[in-house]
CSV table of C-alpha atoms in Angstrom, one decimal:
chain,number,residue,atom,x,y,z
A,1,MET,CA,5.2,-16.3,-8.6
A,2,LYS,CA,6.5,-19.5,-9.0
A,3,GLY,CA,10.2,-19.4,-8.1
A,4,SER,CA,12.1,-17.0,-6.2
A,5,SER,CA,16.3,-16.3,-6.6
A,6,SER,CA,16.7,-17.1,-2.8
A,7,ASP,CA,15.4,-19.5,-0.5
A,8,ILE,CA,13.4,-16.9,1.5
A,9,GLY,CA,11.0,-16.8,-1.8
A,10,TYR,CA,8.6,-13.7,-3.2
A,11,PRO,CA,7.7,-11.1,-2.0
A,12,ASP,CA,10.9,-10.9,0.2
A,13,ALA,CA,13.2,-11.7,-2.6
A,14,PRO,CA,12.4,-10.9,-6.2
A,15,GLY,CA,10.6,-13.3,-7.8
A,16,PHE,CA,10.3,-15.3,-11.4
A,17,LYS,CA,7.3,-16.4,-13.4
A,18,ALA,CA,9.7,-18.3,-15.9
A,19,LYS,CA,13.2,-19.9,-16.5
A,20,GLY,CA,15.1,-17.8,-18.4
A,21,PRO,CA,16.2,-14.4,-18.7
A,22,SER,CA,13.0,-13.4,-16.0
A,23,GLU,CA,14.6,-15.4,-13.7
A,24,GLN,CA,17.8,-14.2,-14.5
A,25,ALA,CA,16.8,-10.7,-13.8
A,26,ALA,CA,15.3,-11.9,-10.2
A,27,THR,CA,18.7,-13.4,-9.4
A,28,LEU,CA,20.8,-9.9,-10.5
A,29,MET,CA,18.4,-8.0,-8.2
A,30,ALA,CA,18.4,-9.9,-5.1
A,31,ALA,CA,21.4,-8.5,-3.9
A,32,THR,CA,20.1,-5.2,-4.1
A,33,ALA,CA,16.1,-5.3,-3.6
A,34,LYS,CA,16.0,-5.9,-0.1
A,35,THR,CA,18.0,-2.2,0.6
A,36,LEU,CA,15.9,-0.6,-2.7
A,37,ARG,CA,12.6,-1.9,-1.2
A,38,GLU,CA,13.4,0.1,2.0
A,39,ARG,CA,14.6,3.1,-0.2
A,40,VAL,CA,10.9,2.8,-1.9
A,41,ARG,CA,8.9,2.3,1.3
A,42,ALA,CA,11.0,5.6,2.8
A,43,THR,CA,10.4,7.3,0.0
A,44,ILE,CA,6.5,6.8,0.2
A,45,ALA,CA,6.3,7.6,4.2
A,46,ALA,CA,8.2,10.8,3.4
A,47,SER,CA,5.2,12.3,1.2
A,48,PRO,CA,1.7,12.4,3.1
A,49,SER,CA,0.0,12.3,0.0
A,50,GLY,CA,1.4,9.5,-1.8
A,51,LEU,CA,3.5,8.8,-4.3
A,52,THR,CA,3.1,6.8,-8.2
A,53,ALA,CA,5.7,4.2,-8.8
A,54,ASP,CA,6.6,7.0,-11.0
A,55,GLU,CA,7.1,9.3,-8.8
A,56,VAL,CA,9.1,7.1,-6.8
A,57,ALA,CA,11.4,6.0,-9.3
A,58,ALA,CA,12.1,10.1,-10.0
A,59,LYS,CA,12.7,11.0,-6.7
A,60,LEU,CA,15.7,8.3,-6.3
A,61,ASN,CA,16.8,8.4,-9.9
A,62,LYS,CA,15.8,4.6,-10.6
A,63,SER,CA,14.6,3.2,-13.2
A,64,ILE,CA,10.6,2.3,-12.8
A,65,LEU,CA,11.7,-1.0,-13.9
A,66,SER,CA,13.6,-1.6,-10.9
A,67,VAL,CA,11.2,0.4,-8.9
A,68,ARG,CA,7.6,-1.2,-10.0
A,69,PRO,CA,8.7,-4.6,-8.9
A,70,ARG,CA,9.9,-3.3,-5.0
A,71,VAL,CA,6.4,-1.3,-5.2
A,72,ALA,CA,4.7,-4.8,-6.1
A,73,GLU,CA,7.0,-6.5,-3.3
A,74,LEU,CA,5.8,-3.9,-0.5
A,75,HIS,CA,2.1,-4.0,-1.2
A,76,ARG,CA,2.2,-7.5,-1.5
A,77,GLN,CA,3.7,-7.8,2.2
A,78,GLY,CA,1.1,-5.3,3.2
A,79,GLU,CA,3.9,-1.8,3.5
A,80,ILE,CA,1.7,0.2,1.4
A,81,ARG,CA,-1.7,0.3,-0.2
A,82,PRO,CA,-3.3,2.1,-2.8
A,83,ALA,CA,-4.7,5.6,-1.6
A,84,PRO,CA,-8.1,6.1,-2.7
A,85,ASN,CA,-7.4,8.7,-5.9
A,86,ARG,CA,-5.1,8.2,-8.5
A,87,GLY,CA,-2.4,9.9,-10.3
A,88,THR,CA,-0.8,9.6,-14.2
A,89,ASN,CA,2.3,8.4,-15.4
A,90,ALA,CA,4.7,9.1,-17.5
A,91,SER,CA,2.4,7.6,-20.2
A,92,GLY,CA,-0.3,10.0,-19.4
A,93,MET,CA,-2.3,6.7,-17.7
A,94,THR,CA,-3.5,6.8,-14.4
A,95,ALA,CA,-1.8,5.0,-11.9
A,96,SER,CA,-2.0,4.0,-8.6
A,97,ILE,CA,-0.9,6.3,-5.4
A,98,TRP,CA,1.1,4.7,-2.7
A,99,ILE,CA,0.4,5.4,0.5
A,100,VAL,CA,1.9,3.7,3.7
A,101,SER,CA,-0.1,0.9,5.2
A,102,PRO,CA,-1.0,1.5,9.1
A,103,PRO,CA,0.9,-0.8,10.8
A,104,LEU,CA,-1.3,-4.0,12.4
A,105,PRO,CA,-2.6,-4.0,16.0
A,106,ALA,CA,-0.3,-6.1,18.0
A,107,SER,CA,-2.7,-8.9,18.5
A,108,GLU,CA,-3.6,-9.4,14.6
A,109,GLY,CA,-1.1,-11.7,13.1
A,110,GLN,CA,-0.2,-13.7,16.0
A,111,SER,CA,-1.0,-17.0,17.3
């Protein structure tokens, strides 16, 4: 992502690819993105077999347009990963089923 609506940066804050509407949407979402990201992760964690982004949106009664970016952020952060199997989204196309990633061992990621 080229930009971010805060000093934190993507994927910890909504990103945008170009100035204009995308940047405006990221700025508007910045206040609620973290909370929604936490809710998305908790919803995925509560489903042992995993969920598609569309299923998460339905369970949270949220727009898929606000949930899919949070799923992408969680994936980029290493919080969730795609399951080996795939599901179907509302359009009938196949979609990733997301599951919670196992935590890294304490020795990894530390310098």
